[in-house]
Short mmCIF file of C-alpha atoms and ligand atoms in Angstrom, two decimals:
data_model
loop_
_atom_site.label_atom_id
_atom_site.label_comp_id
_atom_site.label_asym_id
_atom_site.label_seq_id
_atom_site.Cartn_x
_atom_site.Cartn_y
_atom_site.Cartn_z
CA MET A 1 128.81 -63.66 -93.56
CA VAL A 2 129.99 -64.79 -96.91
CA ARG A 3 128.99 -67.68 -99.40
CA ALA A 4 130.18 -71.12 -99.73
CA ALA A 5 129.43 -74.50 -101.44
CA VAL A 6 128.57 -76.37 -97.87
CA LEU A 7 128.89 -80.63 -98.47
CA THR A 8 126.66 -81.19 -95.45
CA ALA A 9 127.40 -84.97 -95.56
CA VAL A 10 129.98 -86.97 -97.80
CA ASN A 11 127.82 -88.07 -100.80
CA ALA A 12 124.73 -85.59 -100.31
CA PRO A 13 124.09 -82.88 -102.50
CA LEU A 14 126.09 -79.48 -102.23
CA GLU A 15 124.20 -76.65 -100.70
CA ILE A 16 124.97 -73.11 -101.30
CA THR A 17 124.57 -71.20 -98.27
CA GLU A 18 126.51 -68.13 -95.66
CA ILE A 19 128.67 -69.19 -93.70
CA ASP A 20 130.31 -67.17 -90.97
CA LEU A 21 133.72 -66.89 -90.94
CA PRO A 22 135.83 -65.88 -87.75
CA LYS A 23 138.34 -63.25 -87.48
CA PRO A 24 141.75 -64.55 -88.24
CA GLY A 25 143.33 -66.25 -84.93
CA PRO A 26 146.75 -65.36 -84.39
CA GLY A 27 149.02 -67.10 -87.12
CA GLN A 28 145.80 -67.27 -89.77
CA VAL A 29 144.95 -65.04 -92.56
CA ARG A 30 141.87 -64.59 -93.97
CA VAL A 31 141.50 -64.29 -97.66
CA LYS A 32 139.35 -63.10 -99.97
CA LEU A 33 139.06 -65.57 -102.81
CA THR A 34 139.15 -64.78 -106.54
CA ALA A 35 138.99 -67.74 -108.74
CA ALA A 36 138.72 -71.55 -106.94
CA GLY A 37 139.39 -74.82 -109.73
CA VAL A 38 137.25 -77.75 -109.70
CA CYS A 39 139.77 -80.82 -108.61
CA HIS A 40 138.45 -84.34 -108.84
CA SER A 41 139.75 -84.36 -105.59
CA ASP A 42 136.89 -82.17 -104.56
CA LEU A 43 134.84 -85.12 -106.28
CA SER A 44 136.64 -87.51 -104.37
CA LEU A 45 136.60 -86.11 -100.67
CA SER A 46 132.73 -85.35 -101.63
CA ASN A 47 132.20 -89.04 -102.36
CA GLY A 48 133.86 -90.59 -99.70
CA THR A 49 136.88 -92.15 -101.85
CA LEU A 50 139.08 -89.64 -99.77
CA ARG A 51 138.34 -89.43 -96.36
CA GLN A 52 136.42 -85.67 -95.47
CA GLN A 53 135.18 -84.74 -92.03
CA ALA A 54 131.79 -83.08 -92.45
CA PRO A 55 130.17 -80.60 -92.72
CA ALA A 56 132.69 -78.66 -95.26
CA VAL A 57 133.76 -76.23 -97.36
CA LEU A 58 135.56 -78.43 -99.87
CA GLY A 59 137.93 -76.71 -102.47
CA HIS A 60 141.85 -76.60 -102.37
CA GLU A 61 143.09 -74.89 -105.60
CA GLY A 62 142.29 -71.02 -104.99
CA ALA A 63 144.04 -67.94 -105.45
CA GLY A 64 142.73 -64.43 -104.42
CA VAL A 65 144.04 -61.18 -101.56
CA VAL A 66 144.75 -61.48 -98.11
CA SER A 67 141.90 -59.13 -96.03
CA ALA A 68 142.94 -59.75 -92.69
CA VAL A 69 146.10 -60.79 -90.90
CA GLY A 70 145.98 -62.27 -87.56
CA GLU A 71 148.54 -62.10 -84.73
CA GLY A 72 152.10 -62.28 -85.36
CA VAL A 73 151.91 -62.60 -89.16
CA THR A 74 154.76 -61.21 -90.76
CA SER A 75 155.10 -62.98 -94.30
CA VAL A 76 151.86 -61.76 -95.71
CA ALA A 77 150.25 -58.30 -95.44
CA THR A 78 146.40 -57.05 -95.86
CA GLY A 79 146.51 -56.69 -99.82
CA ASP A 80 148.57 -59.04 -101.18
CA ARG A 81 148.19 -61.12 -103.69
CA VAL A 82 148.50 -65.17 -102.80
CA VAL A 83 148.26 -68.73 -103.63
CA LEU A 84 146.21 -71.14 -101.08
CA ASN A 85 148.68 -74.28 -101.02
CA TRP A 86 147.16 -76.86 -99.14
CA ALA A 87 149.82 -79.19 -98.09
CA PRO A 88 151.70 -76.80 -96.29
CA SER A 89 154.92 -77.58 -94.44
CA CYS A 90 155.59 -77.30 -90.76
CA GLY A 91 159.50 -77.18 -91.44
CA ASN A 92 160.39 -79.19 -88.34
CA CYS A 93 159.47 -83.11 -88.51
CA HIS A 94 160.73 -85.65 -89.81
CA PHE A 95 160.31 -85.46 -93.85
CA CYS A 96 161.20 -81.46 -93.26
CA ALA A 97 163.79 -82.06 -92.21
CA LEU A 98 164.88 -84.46 -95.37
CA ASP A 99 163.92 -81.75 -97.46
CA GLU A 100 161.10 -83.58 -98.47
CA PRO A 101 158.34 -80.85 -97.74
CA TRP A 102 155.74 -82.51 -99.89
CA LEU A 103 155.84 -85.56 -97.45
CA CYS A 104 154.99 -82.74 -93.87
CA ALA A 105 153.86 -84.70 -91.23
CA HIS A 106 151.33 -81.98 -90.35
CA ALA A 107 150.55 -80.79 -93.78
CA GLY A 108 147.17 -82.04 -93.28
CA ALA A 109 146.46 -80.33 -89.92
CA ALA A 110 143.99 -77.59 -90.61
CA ALA A 111 141.95 -79.44 -92.32
CA ASP A 112 140.61 -81.48 -88.73
CA THR A 113 139.72 -78.87 -87.13
CA PRO A 114 136.64 -76.58 -87.30
CA TYR A 115 136.95 -73.16 -88.91
CA ALA A 116 133.71 -71.26 -89.73
CA THR A 117 130.21 -72.11 -89.09
CA LEU A 118 126.93 -72.16 -90.81
CA ALA A 119 125.15 -68.97 -90.75
CA ALA A 120 121.96 -70.57 -90.16
CA ASP A 121 122.77 -72.29 -87.31
CA SER A 122 126.25 -72.45 -86.02
CA THR A 123 127.13 -75.39 -87.13
CA ALA A 124 130.78 -76.01 -87.28
CA LEU A 125 132.49 -75.96 -90.34
CA TYR A 126 135.68 -77.88 -91.29
CA PRO A 127 137.39 -76.80 -94.31
CA GLY A 128 138.32 -79.35 -96.42
CA LEU A 129 142.49 -80.32 -97.29
CA GLY A 130 142.86 -77.00 -94.88
CA THR A 131 141.81 -74.40 -97.04
CA ALA A 132 138.31 -74.39 -97.75
CA ALA A 133 138.31 -72.49 -101.28
CA PHE A 134 134.84 -73.13 -102.55
CA ALA A 135 133.38 -69.70 -100.83
CA GLU A 136 133.82 -66.23 -100.85
CA GLU A 137 136.23 -66.01 -97.82
CA THR A 138 138.60 -68.10 -96.19
CA VAL A 139 140.43 -68.63 -93.28
CA VAL A 140 144.00 -70.45 -93.57
CA PRO A 141 146.67 -70.89 -91.18
CA ALA A 142 149.45 -67.85 -92.77
CA HIS A 143 152.04 -70.58 -94.58
CA ALA A 144 149.07 -72.21 -96.57
CA VAL A 145 149.03 -69.19 -98.57
CA LEU A 146 152.20 -68.00 -100.97
CA PRO A 147 152.91 -65.07 -102.58
CA LEU A 148 151.86 -64.73 -106.22
CA PRO A 149 155.20 -63.49 -108.41
CA ASP A 150 153.73 -60.68 -110.39
CA GLY A 151 153.00 -61.20 -113.89
CA VAL A 152 150.20 -63.73 -113.08
CA PRO A 153 146.64 -62.95 -113.63
CA LEU A 154 145.30 -63.14 -110.52
CA VAL A 155 141.85 -65.53 -111.64
CA ASP A 156 144.00 -68.14 -113.49
CA ALA A 157 146.80 -68.20 -110.34
CA ALA A 158 144.01 -70.38 -108.80
CA LEU A 159 145.59 -73.39 -111.00
CA LEU A 160 148.88 -72.69 -109.55
CA GLY A 161 147.49 -73.97 -106.43
CA CYS A 162 146.91 -77.81 -107.37
CA ALA A 163 146.77 -78.85 -110.95
CA VAL A 164 149.57 -76.84 -111.97
CA LEU A 165 152.35 -76.96 -109.17
CA THR A 166 151.04 -80.93 -108.95
CA GLY A 167 151.88 -81.36 -112.64
CA TYR A 168 155.35 -79.22 -112.62
CA GLY A 169 156.54 -81.09 -109.71
CA ALA A 170 155.32 -84.57 -111.47
CA VAL A 171 157.11 -84.11 -114.31
CA PHE A 172 160.37 -82.21 -113.11
CA HIS A 173 160.88 -83.73 -109.55
CA ALA A 174 158.84 -86.99 -109.61
CA ALA A 175 159.37 -88.38 -112.63
CA LYS A 176 162.93 -86.12 -113.44
CA VAL A 177 161.41 -85.81 -117.24
CA VAL A 178 164.71 -84.92 -119.32
CA GLU A 179 164.92 -83.32 -123.05
CA GLY A 180 164.25 -85.88 -125.93
CA GLU A 181 162.81 -88.54 -123.24
CA SER A 182 159.01 -89.83 -124.57
CA VAL A 183 156.81 -89.07 -122.07
CA VAL A 184 152.79 -90.82 -122.00
CA VAL A 185 150.18 -89.18 -119.85
CA PHE A 186 147.31 -91.55 -118.79
CA GLY A 187 144.11 -88.35 -118.25
CA VAL A 188 143.77 -85.32 -119.81
CA GLY A 189 141.61 -83.68 -116.91
CA GLY A 190 142.62 -80.78 -115.78
CA VAL A 191 146.04 -82.28 -113.60
CA GLY A 192 146.65 -84.07 -116.95
CA LEU A 193 146.37 -81.07 -118.51
CA ALA A 194 149.17 -78.97 -116.73
CA VAL A 195 151.25 -82.92 -116.69
CA LEU A 196 151.52 -82.60 -120.66
CA GLN A 197 152.14 -78.67 -120.68
CA CYS A 198 155.30 -78.96 -118.11
CA ALA A 199 156.30 -82.54 -120.11
CA ARG A 200 156.49 -79.77 -123.30
CA ILE A 201 158.60 -77.55 -121.17
CA ALA A 202 160.77 -79.76 -120.29
CA GLY A 203 161.29 -81.10 -123.98
CA ALA A 204 159.80 -84.73 -124.00
CA GLY A 205 158.91 -86.42 -127.37
CA PRO A 206 157.08 -88.49 -128.29
CA LEU A 207 154.63 -86.75 -125.50
CA ILE A 208 151.62 -89.19 -125.78
CA ALA A 209 148.22 -87.97 -124.44
CA VAL A 210 145.73 -91.19 -123.08
CA ASP A 211 142.15 -91.05 -122.42
CA ILE A 212 139.13 -92.47 -122.27
CA SER A 213 136.96 -89.50 -124.03
CA PRO A 214 137.29 -88.08 -127.77
CA GLU A 215 136.88 -85.05 -126.98
CA LYS A 216 140.07 -84.68 -125.03
CA GLU A 217 141.84 -85.13 -128.26
CA GLU A 218 141.87 -80.75 -128.89
CA LEU A 219 142.51 -80.34 -125.13
CA ALA A 220 145.71 -82.78 -125.20
CA ARG A 221 146.89 -81.70 -128.60
CA ALA A 222 146.95 -77.59 -127.58
CA ALA A 223 148.73 -78.72 -124.33
CA GLY A 224 151.51 -79.62 -126.17
CA ALA A 225 150.23 -83.51 -127.05
CA THR A 226 151.95 -85.33 -130.41
CA ASP A 227 150.03 -88.44 -130.15
CA PHE A 228 146.28 -88.75 -128.80
CA LEU A 229 145.31 -92.62 -127.83
CA ILE A 230 141.99 -93.76 -126.36
CA ALA A 231 142.51 -96.20 -124.21
CA GLY A 232 142.05 -99.81 -124.54
CA ASP A 233 143.61 -102.78 -123.66
CA ASP A 234 145.80 -102.36 -126.56
CA THR A 235 147.24 -99.37 -124.87
CA GLY A 236 150.68 -100.43 -124.29
CA LYS A 237 151.07 -102.02 -127.51
CA ARG A 238 150.16 -98.68 -129.35
CA VAL A 239 152.35 -96.82 -126.43
CA ARG A 240 155.45 -99.11 -128.10
CA ALA A 241 154.35 -98.14 -131.71
CA LEU A 242 155.10 -94.65 -131.10
CA THR A 243 158.31 -95.64 -129.55
CA GLU A 244 160.51 -97.43 -131.90
CA GLY A 245 159.18 -100.32 -130.62
CA TYR A 246 160.70 -100.01 -126.82
CA GLY A 247 157.85 -98.36 -124.73
CA ALA A 248 158.32 -94.65 -123.35
CA ASP A 249 160.84 -93.45 -121.03
CA VAL A 250 158.24 -92.46 -118.83
CA ALA A 251 154.74 -93.15 -117.84
CA ILE A 252 152.61 -90.17 -115.75
CA GLU A 253 149.31 -91.40 -113.98
CA CYS A 254 146.42 -88.25 -113.57
CA VAL A 255 143.71 -90.92 -113.20
CA GLY A 256 143.52 -92.55 -110.39
CA ARG A 257 143.05 -96.10 -111.07
CA ALA A 258 144.15 -99.47 -111.00
CA ASP A 259 143.73 -100.50 -114.48
CA THR A 260 145.35 -97.00 -115.54
CA ILE A 261 148.46 -97.39 -113.30
CA ARG A 262 148.99 -101.06 -114.39
CA ALA A 263 148.36 -99.80 -118.60
CA ALA A 264 151.03 -96.66 -117.77
CA TRP A 265 153.48 -99.08 -116.46
CA THR A 266 152.86 -101.73 -119.02
CA SER A 267 153.67 -98.78 -121.83
CA THR A 268 157.09 -98.05 -120.24
CA ARG A 269 160.17 -99.40 -121.68
CA ARG A 270 162.76 -101.67 -119.82
CA GLY A 271 163.56 -99.43 -117.64
CA GLY A 272 161.09 -96.60 -117.98
CA ARG A 273 159.55 -94.72 -114.79
CA THR A 274 155.88 -94.69 -113.79
CA THR A 275 154.85 -91.78 -111.40
CA VAL A 276 151.39 -92.23 -110.54
CA VAL A 277 149.84 -88.86 -109.86
CA GLY A 278 146.18 -90.06 -109.97
CA ILE A 279 144.49 -91.09 -106.47
CA GLY A 280 142.58 -93.85 -105.97
CA GLY A 281 140.78 -95.46 -103.80
CA LYS A 282 141.72 -98.21 -100.79
CA ASP A 283 139.90 -100.80 -102.97
CA GLN A 284 142.23 -100.30 -106.83
CA GLN A 285 144.64 -102.63 -106.20
CA VAL A 286 147.66 -103.30 -108.95
CA THR A 287 148.59 -106.03 -109.76
CA PHE A 288 152.48 -107.69 -111.69
CA SER A 289 154.22 -110.55 -111.40
CA ALA A 290 157.52 -110.95 -109.60
CA LEU A 291 159.00 -111.84 -113.26
CA GLU A 292 157.87 -108.62 -114.81
CA LEU A 293 159.54 -106.56 -112.28
CA PHE A 294 162.85 -108.98 -112.56
CA TYR A 295 162.12 -108.45 -116.75
CA PHE A 296 161.41 -105.12 -117.41
CA GLY A 297 163.38 -103.25 -114.76
CA ARG A 298 160.79 -100.61 -114.62
CA THR A 299 160.29 -98.41 -111.74
CA LEU A 300 156.64 -97.62 -110.08
CA SER A 301 156.58 -94.37 -107.83
CA GLY A 302 154.00 -92.41 -106.52
CA CYS A 303 154.19 -88.85 -105.40
CA VAL A 304 152.27 -86.35 -103.31
CA TYR A 305 151.39 -83.13 -104.42
CA GLY A 306 153.79 -83.60 -107.51
CA ASN A 307 156.51 -84.04 -105.04
CA SER A 308 156.42 -80.38 -105.50
CA ASP A 309 157.60 -77.86 -102.98
CA PRO A 310 155.52 -75.19 -103.38
CA VAL A 311 157.89 -72.51 -101.87
CA ARG A 312 160.68 -73.43 -104.17
CA ASP A 313 158.89 -73.96 -107.43
CA LEU A 314 155.99 -71.68 -107.82
CA PRO A 315 158.60 -68.75 -109.08
CA ALA A 316 159.79 -70.85 -111.70
CA ILE A 317 156.53 -71.77 -112.56
CA ALA A 318 155.55 -67.92 -112.37
CA GLU A 319 158.65 -67.43 -114.98
CA HIS A 320 157.40 -70.40 -117.16
CA VAL A 321 154.41 -68.36 -117.62
CA ARG A 322 155.45 -64.82 -117.82
CA ALA A 323 157.57 -66.30 -120.58
CA GLY A 324 155.02 -67.61 -122.20
CA ARG A 325 155.81 -71.52 -121.79
CA LEU A 326 152.55 -72.38 -119.78
CA ASP A 327 149.54 -71.06 -120.40
CA LEU A 328 147.16 -71.22 -117.74
CA SER A 329 143.63 -70.29 -119.70
CA ALA A 330 144.24 -73.15 -121.60
CA LEU A 331 143.30 -75.19 -118.70
CA VAL A 332 140.44 -73.49 -118.15
CA THR A 333 137.12 -74.62 -120.34
CA ASP A 334 134.57 -73.50 -117.78
CA ARG A 335 134.00 -70.19 -115.85
CA ILE A 336 131.22 -70.96 -113.24
CA ALA A 337 129.70 -69.22 -110.36
CA LEU A 338 129.98 -71.14 -106.72
CA GLU A 339 126.05 -72.82 -108.07
CA GLY A 340 128.10 -74.58 -110.84
CA ILE A 341 129.99 -76.94 -108.79
CA PRO A 342 127.74 -80.00 -109.25
CA ALA A 343 127.83 -79.41 -112.90
CA ALA A 344 131.50 -79.42 -112.87
CA PHE A 345 131.43 -83.15 -111.12
CA ASP A 346 129.15 -84.14 -113.62
CA ALA A 347 131.42 -83.59 -116.53
CA MET A 348 134.48 -84.98 -114.78
CA LEU A 349 133.03 -88.16 -115.02
CA ALA A 350 131.46 -87.91 -118.07
CA GLY A 351 134.81 -86.79 -119.39
CA ARG A 352 134.04 -83.30 -120.59
CA GLY A 353 135.84 -80.15 -120.50
CA GLY A 354 139.27 -79.30 -118.83
CA ARG A 355 139.33 -77.43 -115.42
CA ALA A 356 136.16 -75.74 -114.40
CA LEU A 357 137.34 -72.45 -112.82
CA ILE A 358 134.58 -70.78 -110.26
CA VAL A 359 135.52 -67.05 -110.75
CA PHE A 360 134.00 -64.78 -107.61
N1 LIG B 401 141.55 -94.10 -119.05
C1 LIG B 401 142.37 -92.90 -119.81
N2 LIG B 401 141.91 -92.07 -118.78
C2 LIG B 401 140.42 -92.03 -117.81
C3 LIG B 401 140.05 -93.72 -117.52
C4 LIG B 401 140.73 -94.47 -118.29
N3 LIG B 401 140.36 -95.82 -117.85
N4 LIG B 401 138.98 -93.33 -117.02
C5 LIG B 401 138.66 -91.41 -116.33
N5 LIG B 401 140.01 -91.39 -117.36
C6 LIG B 401 140.09 -89.52 -117.71
C7 LIG B 401 138.82 -88.72 -117.79
O1 LIG B 401 138.29 -88.79 -118.99
C8 LIG B 401 139.61 -87.19 -117.53
O2 LIG B 401 139.92 -86.52 -118.96
O3 LIG B 401 141.12 -89.01 -116.63
C9 LIG B 401 140.38 -87.61 -117.00
C10 LIG B 401 140.53 -87.42 -115.10
O4 LIG B 401 140.52 -85.55 -115.24
P1 LIG B 401 139.89 -85.00 -114.13
O5 LIG B 401 138.81 -85.64 -113.28
O6 LIG B 401 139.60 -83.77 -114.16
O7 LIG B 401 140.74 -85.39 -112.76
P2 LIG B 401 142.01 -84.48 -112.71
O8 LIG B 401 141.40 -83.34 -111.49
O9 LIG B 401 142.52 -83.44 -113.59
O10 LIG B 401 142.87 -85.19 -111.49
C11 LIG B 401 143.08 -86.24 -111.46
O11 LIG B 401 145.13 -86.45 -110.16
O12 LIG B 401 144.62 -85.22 -108.18
C12 LIG B 401 144.45 -86.28 -108.73
O13 LIG B 401 142.68 -86.64 -107.15
C13 LIG B 401 142.64 -86.60 -108.62
O14 LIG B 401 142.66 -89.01 -109.19
C14 LIG B 401 142.57 -87.39 -109.55
C15 LIG B 401 143.99 -87.22 -110.69
ZN1 LIG B 402 143.31 -81.13 -106.31
ZN1 LIG B 403 157.22 -81.41 -91.36
#
């Protein structure tokens, strides 16, 4: 038995309770979690903004140590330090063949199959995003763990699994930021902070952060922001004032709302690029006129997992950590226990803090 935070039904409070985990089956591994970050997507899964079968154990940003491997697993062994990958790619589908593994047709497959049971009454539990990291241990497909490169502390490594891979991918692969470009980042949560740090690594400048919460300024500046703006109707105008009147070369939206996507797009220069990282609901409709499309010649694109390829990108990210260019612990403002997840959700909604990290 292991302790887990169980979402009994969409919109119900989480319950900390014991669950029974099976031995890893063929092609599966069991991981003893060292830490797990609380991401806005967990909140969106728990409140129904994103689809989630319940009851479930959420949590998709985790790191730990392999405690057992199932038959046929050769990629990792017991005792290995690993990061969970919530979008493992199959290597065989149309998108994998195109070398776009973040779009893998089977990436979400594990989330739809029960993986454990409630200890109390054997109710089947689903793994949130296939990883179920809000528990002391989890069982996942072997390709949903990535060996952690040396030199990265195992607790902070949890952040690599979502915020940092997403942020790194968004900057280097989706938005393709190059040195000297002006970049504006909307939303200074865990994901936005990772984007800011990676844009700093890319040599972006000015690097402008936008949030509704004034207390995010200090965090944003520590992550590399040269300017901080409180979001308002005139955000685009204020970004233009900081970019010689043109607007930013690149905007990266890390909120997931129609108004911030629109504001991000409005903040870019003619020909500028907007990458949307935030995940909003179906009700969030973004509008612009056909004439604007012609006049401004801007690009607006979505991305999945920052269009990162975890297998390719994790070693590069680890090198930035080892070299001191990427400060993982700077993303974390709260170190909590499983019981602290509801408060971490509340803090997100209130615009307080950076990442909350569950340390087991
Ligand atoms: N304008 C600017 N910033 C805003 C606005 C707004 N209208 N509304 C909220 N924010 C800020 C919040 O104050 C917070 O700092 O956006 C930030 C969001 O941070 P978190 O809630 O911590 O979310 P995070 O985990 O970083 O995820 C961001 O990426 O992966 C997706 O589903 C995730 O859509 C979410 C986004
Ligand atoms: Zn996430
Ligand atoms: Zn695939």
